[in-house]
Coordinates of C-alpha atoms and ligand atoms in Angstrom, one line a residue:
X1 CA -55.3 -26.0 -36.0
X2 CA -54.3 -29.6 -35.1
X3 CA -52.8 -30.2 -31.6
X4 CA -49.2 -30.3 -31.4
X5 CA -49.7 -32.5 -28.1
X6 CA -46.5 -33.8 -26.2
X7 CA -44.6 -36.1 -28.7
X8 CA -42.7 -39.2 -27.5
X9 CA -39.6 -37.6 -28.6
X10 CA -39.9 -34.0 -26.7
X11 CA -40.5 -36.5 -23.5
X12 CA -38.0 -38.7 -23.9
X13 CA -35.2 -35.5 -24.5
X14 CA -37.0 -33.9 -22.0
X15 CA -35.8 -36.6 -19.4
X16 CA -32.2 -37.3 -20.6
X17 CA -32.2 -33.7 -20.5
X18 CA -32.9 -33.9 -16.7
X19 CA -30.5 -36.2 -16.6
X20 CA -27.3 -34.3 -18.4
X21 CA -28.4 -30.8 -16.9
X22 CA -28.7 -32.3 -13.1
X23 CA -24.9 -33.6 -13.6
X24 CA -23.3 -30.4 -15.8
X25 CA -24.6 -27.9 -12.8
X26 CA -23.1 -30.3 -10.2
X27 CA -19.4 -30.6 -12.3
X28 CA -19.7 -27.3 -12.8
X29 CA -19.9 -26.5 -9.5
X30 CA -16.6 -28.8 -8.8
X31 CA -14.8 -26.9 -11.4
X32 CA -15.7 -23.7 -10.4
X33 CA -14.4 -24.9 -6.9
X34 CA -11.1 -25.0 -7.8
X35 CA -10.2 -21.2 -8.6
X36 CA -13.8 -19.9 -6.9
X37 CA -13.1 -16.3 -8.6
X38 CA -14.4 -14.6 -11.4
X39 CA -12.6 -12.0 -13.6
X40 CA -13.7 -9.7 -17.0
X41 CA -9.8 -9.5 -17.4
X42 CA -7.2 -12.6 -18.6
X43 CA -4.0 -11.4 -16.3
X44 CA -6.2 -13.0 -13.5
X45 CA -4.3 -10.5 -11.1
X46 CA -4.6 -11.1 -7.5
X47 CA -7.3 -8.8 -6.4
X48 CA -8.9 -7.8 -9.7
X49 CA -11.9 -10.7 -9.6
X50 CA -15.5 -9.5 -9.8
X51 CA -16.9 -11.9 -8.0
X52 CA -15.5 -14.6 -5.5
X53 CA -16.9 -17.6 -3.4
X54 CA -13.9 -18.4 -1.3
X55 CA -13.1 -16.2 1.9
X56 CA -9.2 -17.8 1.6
X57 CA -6.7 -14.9 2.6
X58 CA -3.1 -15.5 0.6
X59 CA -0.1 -14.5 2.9
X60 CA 2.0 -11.5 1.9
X61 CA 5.7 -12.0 2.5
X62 CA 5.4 -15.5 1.0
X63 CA 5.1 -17.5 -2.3
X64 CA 1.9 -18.9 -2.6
X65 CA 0.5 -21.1 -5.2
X66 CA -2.9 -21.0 -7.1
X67 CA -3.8 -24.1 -5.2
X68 CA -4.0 -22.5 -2.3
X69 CA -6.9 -20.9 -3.4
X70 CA -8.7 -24.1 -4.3
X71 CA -11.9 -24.7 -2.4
X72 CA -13.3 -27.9 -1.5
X73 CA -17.4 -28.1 -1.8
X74 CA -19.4 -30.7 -0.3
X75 CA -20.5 -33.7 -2.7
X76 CA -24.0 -33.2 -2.2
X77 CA -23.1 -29.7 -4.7
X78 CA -20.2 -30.9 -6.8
X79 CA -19.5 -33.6 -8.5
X80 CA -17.8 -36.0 -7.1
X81 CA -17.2 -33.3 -4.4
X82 CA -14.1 -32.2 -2.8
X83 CA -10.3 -31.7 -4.1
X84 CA -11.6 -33.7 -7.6
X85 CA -11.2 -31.1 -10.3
X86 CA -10.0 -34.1 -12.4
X87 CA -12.6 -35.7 -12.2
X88 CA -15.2 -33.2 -12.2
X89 CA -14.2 -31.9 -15.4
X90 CA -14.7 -35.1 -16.8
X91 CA -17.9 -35.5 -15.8
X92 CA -18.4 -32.1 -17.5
X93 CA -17.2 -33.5 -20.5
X94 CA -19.0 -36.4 -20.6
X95 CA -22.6 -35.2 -19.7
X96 CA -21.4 -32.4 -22.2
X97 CA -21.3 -35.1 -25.2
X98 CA -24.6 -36.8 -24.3
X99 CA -26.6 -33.1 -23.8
X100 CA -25.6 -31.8 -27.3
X101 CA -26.0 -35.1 -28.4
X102 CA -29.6 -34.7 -26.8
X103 CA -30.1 -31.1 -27.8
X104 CA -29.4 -32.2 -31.8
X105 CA -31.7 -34.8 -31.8
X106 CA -34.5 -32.9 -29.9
X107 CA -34.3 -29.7 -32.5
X108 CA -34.3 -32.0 -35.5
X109 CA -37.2 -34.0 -34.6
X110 CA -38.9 -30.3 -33.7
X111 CA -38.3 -29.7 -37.4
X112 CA -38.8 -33.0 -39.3
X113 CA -42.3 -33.6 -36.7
X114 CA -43.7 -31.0 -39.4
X115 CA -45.0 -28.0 -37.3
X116 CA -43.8 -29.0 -34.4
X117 CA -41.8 -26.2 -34.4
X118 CA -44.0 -23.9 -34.0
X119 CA -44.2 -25.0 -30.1
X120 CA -41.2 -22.7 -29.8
X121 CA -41.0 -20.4 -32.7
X122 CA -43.4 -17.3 -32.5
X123 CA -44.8 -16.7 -35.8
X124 CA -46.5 -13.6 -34.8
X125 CA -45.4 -9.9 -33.3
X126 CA -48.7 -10.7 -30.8
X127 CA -46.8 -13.0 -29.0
X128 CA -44.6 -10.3 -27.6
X129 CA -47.5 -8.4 -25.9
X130 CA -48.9 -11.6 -24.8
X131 CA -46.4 -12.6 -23.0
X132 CA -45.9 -9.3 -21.4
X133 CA -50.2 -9.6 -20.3
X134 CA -49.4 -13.3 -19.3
X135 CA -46.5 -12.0 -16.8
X136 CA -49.0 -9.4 -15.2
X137 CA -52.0 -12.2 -15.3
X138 CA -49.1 -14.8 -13.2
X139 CA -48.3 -11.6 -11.1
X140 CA -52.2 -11.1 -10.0
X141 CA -52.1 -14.9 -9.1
X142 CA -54.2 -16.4 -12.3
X143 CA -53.1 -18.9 -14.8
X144 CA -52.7 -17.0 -18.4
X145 CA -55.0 -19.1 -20.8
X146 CA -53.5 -21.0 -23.5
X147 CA -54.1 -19.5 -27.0
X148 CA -55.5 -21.7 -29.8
X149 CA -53.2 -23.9 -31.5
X150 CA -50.8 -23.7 -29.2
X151 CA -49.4 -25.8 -26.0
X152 CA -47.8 -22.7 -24.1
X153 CA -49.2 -19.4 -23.2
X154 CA -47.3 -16.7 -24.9
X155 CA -44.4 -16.4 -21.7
X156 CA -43.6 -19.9 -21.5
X157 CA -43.2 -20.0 -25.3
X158 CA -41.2 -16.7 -25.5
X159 CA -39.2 -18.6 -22.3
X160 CA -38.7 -21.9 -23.7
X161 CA -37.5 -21.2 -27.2
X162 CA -35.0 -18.9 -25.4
X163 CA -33.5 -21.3 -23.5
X164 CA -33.7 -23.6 -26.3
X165 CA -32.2 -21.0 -29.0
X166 CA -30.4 -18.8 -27.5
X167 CA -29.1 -20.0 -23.5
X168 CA -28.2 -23.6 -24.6
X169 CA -26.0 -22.4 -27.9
X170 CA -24.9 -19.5 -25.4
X171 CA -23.5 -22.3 -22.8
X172 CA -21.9 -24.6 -25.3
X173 CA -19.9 -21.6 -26.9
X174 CA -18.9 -19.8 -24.1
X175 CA -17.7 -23.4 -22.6
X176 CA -15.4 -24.1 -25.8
X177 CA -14.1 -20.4 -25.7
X178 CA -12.3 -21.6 -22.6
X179 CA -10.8 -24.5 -24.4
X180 CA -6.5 -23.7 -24.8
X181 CA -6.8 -25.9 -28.1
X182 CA -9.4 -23.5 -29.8
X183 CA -8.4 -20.2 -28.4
X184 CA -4.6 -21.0 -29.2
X185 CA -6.0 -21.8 -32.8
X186 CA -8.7 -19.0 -33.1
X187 CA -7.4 -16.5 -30.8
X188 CA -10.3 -14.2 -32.8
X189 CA -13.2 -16.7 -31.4
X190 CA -12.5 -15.8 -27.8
X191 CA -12.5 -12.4 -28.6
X192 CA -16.5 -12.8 -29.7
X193 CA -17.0 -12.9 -25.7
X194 CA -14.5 -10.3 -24.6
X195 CA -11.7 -12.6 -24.0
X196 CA -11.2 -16.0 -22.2
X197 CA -11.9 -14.6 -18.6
X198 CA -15.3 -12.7 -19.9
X199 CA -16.3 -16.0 -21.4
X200 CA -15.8 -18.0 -18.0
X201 CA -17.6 -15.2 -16.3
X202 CA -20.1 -15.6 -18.8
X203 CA -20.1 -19.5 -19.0
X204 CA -21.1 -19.0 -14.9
X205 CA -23.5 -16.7 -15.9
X206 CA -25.2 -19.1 -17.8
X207 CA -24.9 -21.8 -14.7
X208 CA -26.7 -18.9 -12.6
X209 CA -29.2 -18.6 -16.0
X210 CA -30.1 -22.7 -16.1
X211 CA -30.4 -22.6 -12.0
X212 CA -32.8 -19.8 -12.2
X213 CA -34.9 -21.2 -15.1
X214 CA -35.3 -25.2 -13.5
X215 CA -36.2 -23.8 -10.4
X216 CA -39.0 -21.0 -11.7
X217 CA -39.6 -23.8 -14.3
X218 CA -40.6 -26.6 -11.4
X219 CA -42.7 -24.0 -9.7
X220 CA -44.7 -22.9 -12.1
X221 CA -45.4 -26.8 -12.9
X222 CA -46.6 -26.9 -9.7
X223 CA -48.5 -23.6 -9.8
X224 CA -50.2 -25.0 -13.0
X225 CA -51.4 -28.5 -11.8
X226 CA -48.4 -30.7 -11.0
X227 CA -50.5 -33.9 -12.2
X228 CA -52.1 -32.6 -15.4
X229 CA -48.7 -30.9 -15.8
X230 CA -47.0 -34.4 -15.2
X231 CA -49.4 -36.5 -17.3
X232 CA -48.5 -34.4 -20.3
X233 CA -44.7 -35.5 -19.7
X234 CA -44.8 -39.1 -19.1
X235 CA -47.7 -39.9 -21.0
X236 CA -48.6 -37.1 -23.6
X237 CA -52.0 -36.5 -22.7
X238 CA -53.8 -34.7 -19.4
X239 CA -55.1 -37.7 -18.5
X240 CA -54.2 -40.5 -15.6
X241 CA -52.2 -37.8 -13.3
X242 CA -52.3 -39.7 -10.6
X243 CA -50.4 -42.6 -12.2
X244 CA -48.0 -39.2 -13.2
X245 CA -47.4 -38.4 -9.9
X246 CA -46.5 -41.8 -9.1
X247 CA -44.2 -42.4 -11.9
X248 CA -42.9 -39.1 -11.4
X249 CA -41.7 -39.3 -8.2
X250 CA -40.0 -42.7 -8.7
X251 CA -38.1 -41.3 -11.6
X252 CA -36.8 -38.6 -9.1
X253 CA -35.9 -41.3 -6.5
X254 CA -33.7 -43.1 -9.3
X255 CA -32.4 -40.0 -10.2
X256 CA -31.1 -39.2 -7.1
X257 CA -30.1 -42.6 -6.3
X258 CA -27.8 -42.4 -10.1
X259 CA -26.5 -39.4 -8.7
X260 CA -25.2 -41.0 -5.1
X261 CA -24.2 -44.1 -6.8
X262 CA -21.6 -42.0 -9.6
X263 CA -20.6 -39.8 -6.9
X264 CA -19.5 -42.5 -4.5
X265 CA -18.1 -44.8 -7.6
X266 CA -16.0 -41.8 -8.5
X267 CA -14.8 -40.8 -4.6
X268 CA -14.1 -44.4 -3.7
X269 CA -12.7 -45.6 -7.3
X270 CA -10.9 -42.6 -8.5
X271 CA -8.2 -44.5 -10.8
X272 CA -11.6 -46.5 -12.4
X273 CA -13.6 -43.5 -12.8
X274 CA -10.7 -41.8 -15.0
X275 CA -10.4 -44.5 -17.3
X276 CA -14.2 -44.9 -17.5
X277 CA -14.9 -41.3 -18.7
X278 CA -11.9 -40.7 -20.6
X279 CA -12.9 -43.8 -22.5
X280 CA -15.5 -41.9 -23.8
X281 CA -14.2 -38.1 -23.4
X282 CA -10.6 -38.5 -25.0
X283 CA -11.5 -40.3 -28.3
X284 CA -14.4 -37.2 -28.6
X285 CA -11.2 -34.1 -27.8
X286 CA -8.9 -35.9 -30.0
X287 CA -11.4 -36.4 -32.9
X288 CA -12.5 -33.0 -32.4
X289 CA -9.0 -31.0 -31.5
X290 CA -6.4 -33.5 -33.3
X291 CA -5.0 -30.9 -35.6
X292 CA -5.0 -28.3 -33.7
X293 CA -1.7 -25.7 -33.7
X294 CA -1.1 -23.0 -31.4
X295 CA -1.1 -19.5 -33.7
X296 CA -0.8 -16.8 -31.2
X297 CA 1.3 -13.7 -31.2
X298 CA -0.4 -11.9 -28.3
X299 CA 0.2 -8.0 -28.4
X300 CA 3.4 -6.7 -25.7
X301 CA 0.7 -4.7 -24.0
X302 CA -1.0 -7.8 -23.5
X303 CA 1.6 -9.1 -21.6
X304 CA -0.1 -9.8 -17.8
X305 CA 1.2 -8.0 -14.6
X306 CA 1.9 -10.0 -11.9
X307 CA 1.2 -14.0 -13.0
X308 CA 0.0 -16.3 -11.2
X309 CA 2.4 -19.2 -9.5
X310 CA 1.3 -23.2 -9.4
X311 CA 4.1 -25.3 -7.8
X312 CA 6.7 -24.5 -6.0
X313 CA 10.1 -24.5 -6.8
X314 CA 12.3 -27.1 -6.0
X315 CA 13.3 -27.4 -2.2
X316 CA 16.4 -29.7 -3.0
X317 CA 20.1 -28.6 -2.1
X318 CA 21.5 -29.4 -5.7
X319 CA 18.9 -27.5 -6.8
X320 CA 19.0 -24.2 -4.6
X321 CA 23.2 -24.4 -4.8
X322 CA 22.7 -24.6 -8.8
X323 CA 19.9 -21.7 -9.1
X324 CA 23.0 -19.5 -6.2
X325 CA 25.5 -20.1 -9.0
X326 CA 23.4 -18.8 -12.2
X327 CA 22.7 -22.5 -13.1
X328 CA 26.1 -22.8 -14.4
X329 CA 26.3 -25.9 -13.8
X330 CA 22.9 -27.3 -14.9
X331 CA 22.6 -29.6 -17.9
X332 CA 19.9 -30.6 -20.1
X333 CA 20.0 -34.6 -20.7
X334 CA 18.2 -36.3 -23.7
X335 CA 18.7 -40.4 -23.3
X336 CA 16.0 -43.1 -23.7
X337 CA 15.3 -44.4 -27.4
X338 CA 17.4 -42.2 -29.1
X339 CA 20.9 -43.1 -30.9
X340 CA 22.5 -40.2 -29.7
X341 CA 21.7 -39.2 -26.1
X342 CA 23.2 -36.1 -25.3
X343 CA 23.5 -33.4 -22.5
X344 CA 23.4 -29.5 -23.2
X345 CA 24.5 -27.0 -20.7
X346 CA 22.5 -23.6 -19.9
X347 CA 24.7 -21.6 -22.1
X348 CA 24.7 -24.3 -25.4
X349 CA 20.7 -24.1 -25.1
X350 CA 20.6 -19.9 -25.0
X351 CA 23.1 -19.9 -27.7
X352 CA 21.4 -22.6 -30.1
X353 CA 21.0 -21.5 -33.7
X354 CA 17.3 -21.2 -33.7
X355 CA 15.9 -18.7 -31.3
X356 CA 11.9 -18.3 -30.8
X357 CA 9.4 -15.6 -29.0
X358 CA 6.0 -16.4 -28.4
X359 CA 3.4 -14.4 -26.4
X360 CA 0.7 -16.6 -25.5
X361 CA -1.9 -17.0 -23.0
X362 CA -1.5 -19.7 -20.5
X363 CA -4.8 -21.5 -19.0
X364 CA -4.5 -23.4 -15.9
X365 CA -6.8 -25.8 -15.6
X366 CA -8.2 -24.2 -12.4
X367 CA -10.0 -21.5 -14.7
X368 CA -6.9 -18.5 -14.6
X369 CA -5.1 -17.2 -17.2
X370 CA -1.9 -14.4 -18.1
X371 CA -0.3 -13.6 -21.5
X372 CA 3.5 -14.0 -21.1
X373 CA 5.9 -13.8 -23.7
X374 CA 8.5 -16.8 -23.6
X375 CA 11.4 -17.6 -25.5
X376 CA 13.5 -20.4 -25.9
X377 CA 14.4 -23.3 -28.7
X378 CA 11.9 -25.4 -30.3
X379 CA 12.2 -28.8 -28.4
X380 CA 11.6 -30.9 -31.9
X381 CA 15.0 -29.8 -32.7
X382 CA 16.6 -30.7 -29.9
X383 CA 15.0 -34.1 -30.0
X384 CA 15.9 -34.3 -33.9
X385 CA 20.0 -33.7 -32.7
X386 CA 19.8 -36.8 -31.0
X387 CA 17.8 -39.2 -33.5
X388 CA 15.0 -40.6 -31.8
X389 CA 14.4 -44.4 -32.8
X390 CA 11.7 -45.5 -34.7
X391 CA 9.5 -46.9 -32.2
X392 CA 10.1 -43.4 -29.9
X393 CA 6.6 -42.2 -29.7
X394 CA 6.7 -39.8 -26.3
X395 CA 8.9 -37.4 -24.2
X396 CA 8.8 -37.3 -20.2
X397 CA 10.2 -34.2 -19.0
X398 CA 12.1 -34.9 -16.1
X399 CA 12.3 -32.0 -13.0
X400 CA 14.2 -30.9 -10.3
X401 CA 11.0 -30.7 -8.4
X402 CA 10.4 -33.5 -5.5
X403 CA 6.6 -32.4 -4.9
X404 CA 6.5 -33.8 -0.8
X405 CA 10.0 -31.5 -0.6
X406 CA 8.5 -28.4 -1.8
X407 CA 5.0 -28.7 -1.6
X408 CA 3.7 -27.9 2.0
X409 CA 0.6 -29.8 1.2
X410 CA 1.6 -32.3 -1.4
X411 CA -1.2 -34.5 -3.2
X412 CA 1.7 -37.1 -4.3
X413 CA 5.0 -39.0 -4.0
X414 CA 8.1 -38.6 -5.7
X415 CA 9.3 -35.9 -8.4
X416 CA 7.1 -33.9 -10.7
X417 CA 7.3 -34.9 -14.5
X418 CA 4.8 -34.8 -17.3
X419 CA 5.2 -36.4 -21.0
X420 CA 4.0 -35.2 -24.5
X421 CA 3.8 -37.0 -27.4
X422 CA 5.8 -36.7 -30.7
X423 CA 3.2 -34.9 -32.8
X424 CA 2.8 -32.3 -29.9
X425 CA 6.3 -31.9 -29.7
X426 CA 6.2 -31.1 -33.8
X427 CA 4.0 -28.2 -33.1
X428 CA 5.1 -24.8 -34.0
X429 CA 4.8 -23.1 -30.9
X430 CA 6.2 -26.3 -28.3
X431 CA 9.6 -24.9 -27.3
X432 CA 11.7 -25.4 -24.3
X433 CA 11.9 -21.9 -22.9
X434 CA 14.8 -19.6 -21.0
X435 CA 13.5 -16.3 -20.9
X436 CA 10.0 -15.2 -20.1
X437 CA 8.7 -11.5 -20.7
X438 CA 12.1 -11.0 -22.2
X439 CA 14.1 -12.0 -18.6
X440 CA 15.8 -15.1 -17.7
X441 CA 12.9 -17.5 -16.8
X442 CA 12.5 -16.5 -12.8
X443 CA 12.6 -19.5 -10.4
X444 CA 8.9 -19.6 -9.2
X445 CA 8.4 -19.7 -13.0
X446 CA 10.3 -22.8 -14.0
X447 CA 14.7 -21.7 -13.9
X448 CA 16.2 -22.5 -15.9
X449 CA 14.6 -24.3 -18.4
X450 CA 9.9 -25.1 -19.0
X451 CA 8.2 -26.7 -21.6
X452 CA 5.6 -25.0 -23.6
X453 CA 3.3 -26.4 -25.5
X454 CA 0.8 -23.8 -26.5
X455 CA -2.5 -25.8 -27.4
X456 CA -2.4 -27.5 -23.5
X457 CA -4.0 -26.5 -20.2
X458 CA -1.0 -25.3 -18.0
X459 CA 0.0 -28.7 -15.8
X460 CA 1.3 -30.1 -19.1
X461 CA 4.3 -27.3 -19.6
X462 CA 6.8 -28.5 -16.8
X463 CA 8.9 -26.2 -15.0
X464 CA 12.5 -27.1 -13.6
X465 CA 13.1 -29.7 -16.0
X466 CA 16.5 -31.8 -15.7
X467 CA 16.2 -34.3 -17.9
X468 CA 14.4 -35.8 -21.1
X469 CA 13.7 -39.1 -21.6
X470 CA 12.5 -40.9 -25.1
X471 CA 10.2 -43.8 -24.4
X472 CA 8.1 -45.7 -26.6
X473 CA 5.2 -45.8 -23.7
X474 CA 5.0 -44.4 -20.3
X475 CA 3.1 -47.1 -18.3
X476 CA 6.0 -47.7 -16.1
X477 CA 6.9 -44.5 -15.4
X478 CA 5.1 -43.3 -11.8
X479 CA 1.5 -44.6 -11.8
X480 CA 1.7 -44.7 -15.5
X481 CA -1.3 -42.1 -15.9
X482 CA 1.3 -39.9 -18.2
X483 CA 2.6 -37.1 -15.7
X484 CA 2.3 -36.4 -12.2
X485 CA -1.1 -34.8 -11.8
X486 CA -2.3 -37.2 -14.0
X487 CA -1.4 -39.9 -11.7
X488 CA -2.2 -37.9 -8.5
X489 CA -5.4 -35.9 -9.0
X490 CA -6.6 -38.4 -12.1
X491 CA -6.4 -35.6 -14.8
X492 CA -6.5 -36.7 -18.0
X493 CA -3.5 -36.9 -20.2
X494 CA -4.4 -35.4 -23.3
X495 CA -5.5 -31.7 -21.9
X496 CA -6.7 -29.2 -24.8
X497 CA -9.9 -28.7 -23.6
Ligands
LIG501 N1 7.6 -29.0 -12.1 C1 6.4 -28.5 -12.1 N2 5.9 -28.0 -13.2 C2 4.6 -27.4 -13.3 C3 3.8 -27.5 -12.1 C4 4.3 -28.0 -11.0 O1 3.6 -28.1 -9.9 N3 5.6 -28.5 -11.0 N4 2.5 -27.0 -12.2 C5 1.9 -26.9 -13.6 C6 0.7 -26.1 -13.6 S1 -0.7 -26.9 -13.0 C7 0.6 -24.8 -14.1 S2 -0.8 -24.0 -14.3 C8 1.9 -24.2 -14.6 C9 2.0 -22.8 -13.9 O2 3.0 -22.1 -14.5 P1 3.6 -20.8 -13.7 O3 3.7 -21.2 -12.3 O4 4.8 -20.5 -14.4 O5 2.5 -19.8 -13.9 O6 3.0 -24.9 -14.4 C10 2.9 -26.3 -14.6 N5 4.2 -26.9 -14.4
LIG502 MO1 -2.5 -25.6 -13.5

């Protein structure tokens, strides 16, 4: 049988593999860090995680928030390190792109490079009890021998094809299982891995899974001859390891070097970074998640115990007086770019024609989740009421909430708001809610009145909201990122994934 040898293309994927793999375990590390616990269950309830890396106690006769549990790692293990989950998860995102990029051009040139595939793909039932004599021959401190034909012995062939065919796809749909888009779409898709917590829990799993593999996977390079081992990799033959060596070690110096140089670009130059990978990451979501409707009718016994809290409610006298008096006096105002602004009171909005109940599961962007039931009026047809003009193109929902007032540790100026665009405000289940779980929406929870838009990560359904505002853009509103996290902890705008 011909050699199968060490193709340019399985070298050159191998590295830019390296290179995606090295970044994804770093960012997801940094996401992890930002609700360090691990459930099998989606209320998330205080307590109930299997397994946590934070040693954070949360008071007892107090409201606290899930940012309190954040943690902070150091940079040298997350990307770009510590209270970045913006940023982080778009360096997820975009090393995401380029290894599945990677990952399709590496197993179509494995099947057009006619047998190539074969590297991988036992074709015989001897390979399983070779592998199992090639584990005992590592475990007596010999090197297995390499069958005929083939490049591996019989383990690393049953070991690579498994992380090729079975952890990689295992990663990519566990990681868009925890995307709100798809799961509010395909609520059955989740369910494949238990539900959205199991396939977090699993997702890390996998993290644990790639860690475990690189590392036995460098060792056993070593083991086997780090310079033959080498040779094969940058050059494709056994031959010249010393020039291997050498050329392997300076790739590792440049790789570390890329990986100081985007961390510090991205600690010191947060506002550039964002733009920089949402260049690339938003066009990708949209393309990918444009259409995308929220379909979910949870079941009542879904509905989670105890939910989680992020952001505290308004600390403002007009507020607290208003909330003391049953929000009698609250109103609703629509003005901006529309011909007919107008201003609803409490009772107009609980009393509006059209009444919808929706129980849903909310993702925070931190990684928790709860199923709530909420009902309220679809916002489109409030908007409709008060004829938006033609060039009207987003909402910015306007709140109560002034974050330094209420936040004890606050990571920005001025009031909370958030916008949405008109096509997300068309979506079935985007209402402005009153009641949640069948009550009058409780304070910590938004009084009186919270978007929902069911497709989006949790920052993007704001609670205490006063007032809406039409606009035709939303660069001069705040720091013009689209909403208050997003101009404070450089999320990004559009937020179903
Ligand atoms: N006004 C305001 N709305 C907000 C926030 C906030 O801090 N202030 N946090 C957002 C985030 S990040 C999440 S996850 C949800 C949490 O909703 P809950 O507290 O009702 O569970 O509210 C969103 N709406
Ligand atoms: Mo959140």
């Amino acid at each position: 049988m011909e050699d199968l040898g060490f193709p340019w293309w399985l070298r050159g994927t191998h590295l830019l593999n390296i290179i995606f793999l090295s970044f994804l375990i770093r960012s997801g590390i940094q996401i992890l860090a930002s609700h360090p616990k691990l459930y099998w269950n989606d209320a998330c309830k205080h307590g109930s995680e299997w397994l946590s890396f934070t040693t954070k106690e949360m008071p007892k006769d107090k409201l606290w928030t899930s940012q309190d549990e954040e943690e902070y790692y150091n940079s040298v293990v997350a990307i770009p390190g510590g209270d970045s989950l913006g940023p982080g998860r778009q360096w997820h995102f975009l090393n995401v792109i380029g290894w599945i990029l990677t990952g399709v051009v590496y197993v179509a040139l494995l099947f057009l490079d006619w047998p190539q595939w074969t590297r991988l793909v036992p074709t015989s039932w001897e390979v399983i009890p070779g592998a199992f004599q090639n584990f005992v021959t590592y475990l007596s401190f010999q090197i297995p021998p390499i069958p005929p034909g083939e490049e591996y012995n019989y383990l690393q062939k049953l070991t690579y094809g498994a992380v090729v065919f079975l952890l990689a796809p295992f990663q990519i749909l566990t990681g868009a299982a925890m995307s709100p888009a798809l799961s509010a779409r395909y609520p059955w898709y989740i369910k494949l891995f238990g539900r959205h917590q199991s396939a977090r829990s699993l997702h890390f799993l996998g993290l644990v899974a790639w860690i475990s593999f690189v590392a036995i996977h460098v060792f056993m390079v070593v083991v086997h001859g780090f310079g033959k081992e080498m040779a094969k990799m940058v050059f494709g033959t056994e031959e010249h390891a010393e020039a291997a060596i050498v050329i392997t070690i300076a790739s590792i110096v440049a790789l570390v070097a890329l990986h100081i140089v985007t961390t510090k670009f991205s600690l010191n130059y947060p506002r550039r970074a964002q733009h920089a990978l949402l260049a690339v990451v938003s066009p990708v979501r949209r393309s990918l998640l444009r259409r995308v409707t929220s379909a979910q009718n949870y079941d009542i016994t879904d509905i989670s115990p105890q939910p989680r809290v992020n952001g505290r409610p308004p600390a403002g006298e007009e507020y607290k007086r208003m909330a003391e008096n049953g929000f009698e006096e609250y109103r609703l105002d629509v003005y901006g770019l529309v011909e007919k602004p107008r201003s609803f009171s409490l009772e107009e909005l609980r009393t509006f024609p059209s009444v919808q109940t929706q129980r849903t599961l909310h993702h925070c962007i931190q990684g928790w989740t709860y199923v709530a039931e909420w009902t309220g009026v679809p916002l489109h047809q409030i908007i409709e009421l008060c004829e938006p003009k033609p060039e009207a193109r987003y909402l910015v929902f306007r709140t109560f909430q002034n974050v330094p007032e209420s936040e004890p540790e606050p990571k920005g100026p001025g009031n909370f708001y958030g916008t949405i665009d008109f096509e997300l405000m068309n979506h079935p289940q985007t209402i402005l809610a009153y009641e949640m779980n069948g009550e009058s929406l409780p304070v910590e929870h938004g009084a009186p009145i919270r978007l929902r838009v069911e497709t989006q990560l949790g920052f993007k359904m704001v609670k205490w909201v006063c007032a809406i505002e039409v606009v035709e853009d939303y660069s001069h509103i705040g720091k013009g990122q689209g909403g208050w996290r997003e101009d404070n902890q450089y999320y990004g705008t559009g937020a179903g994934i």
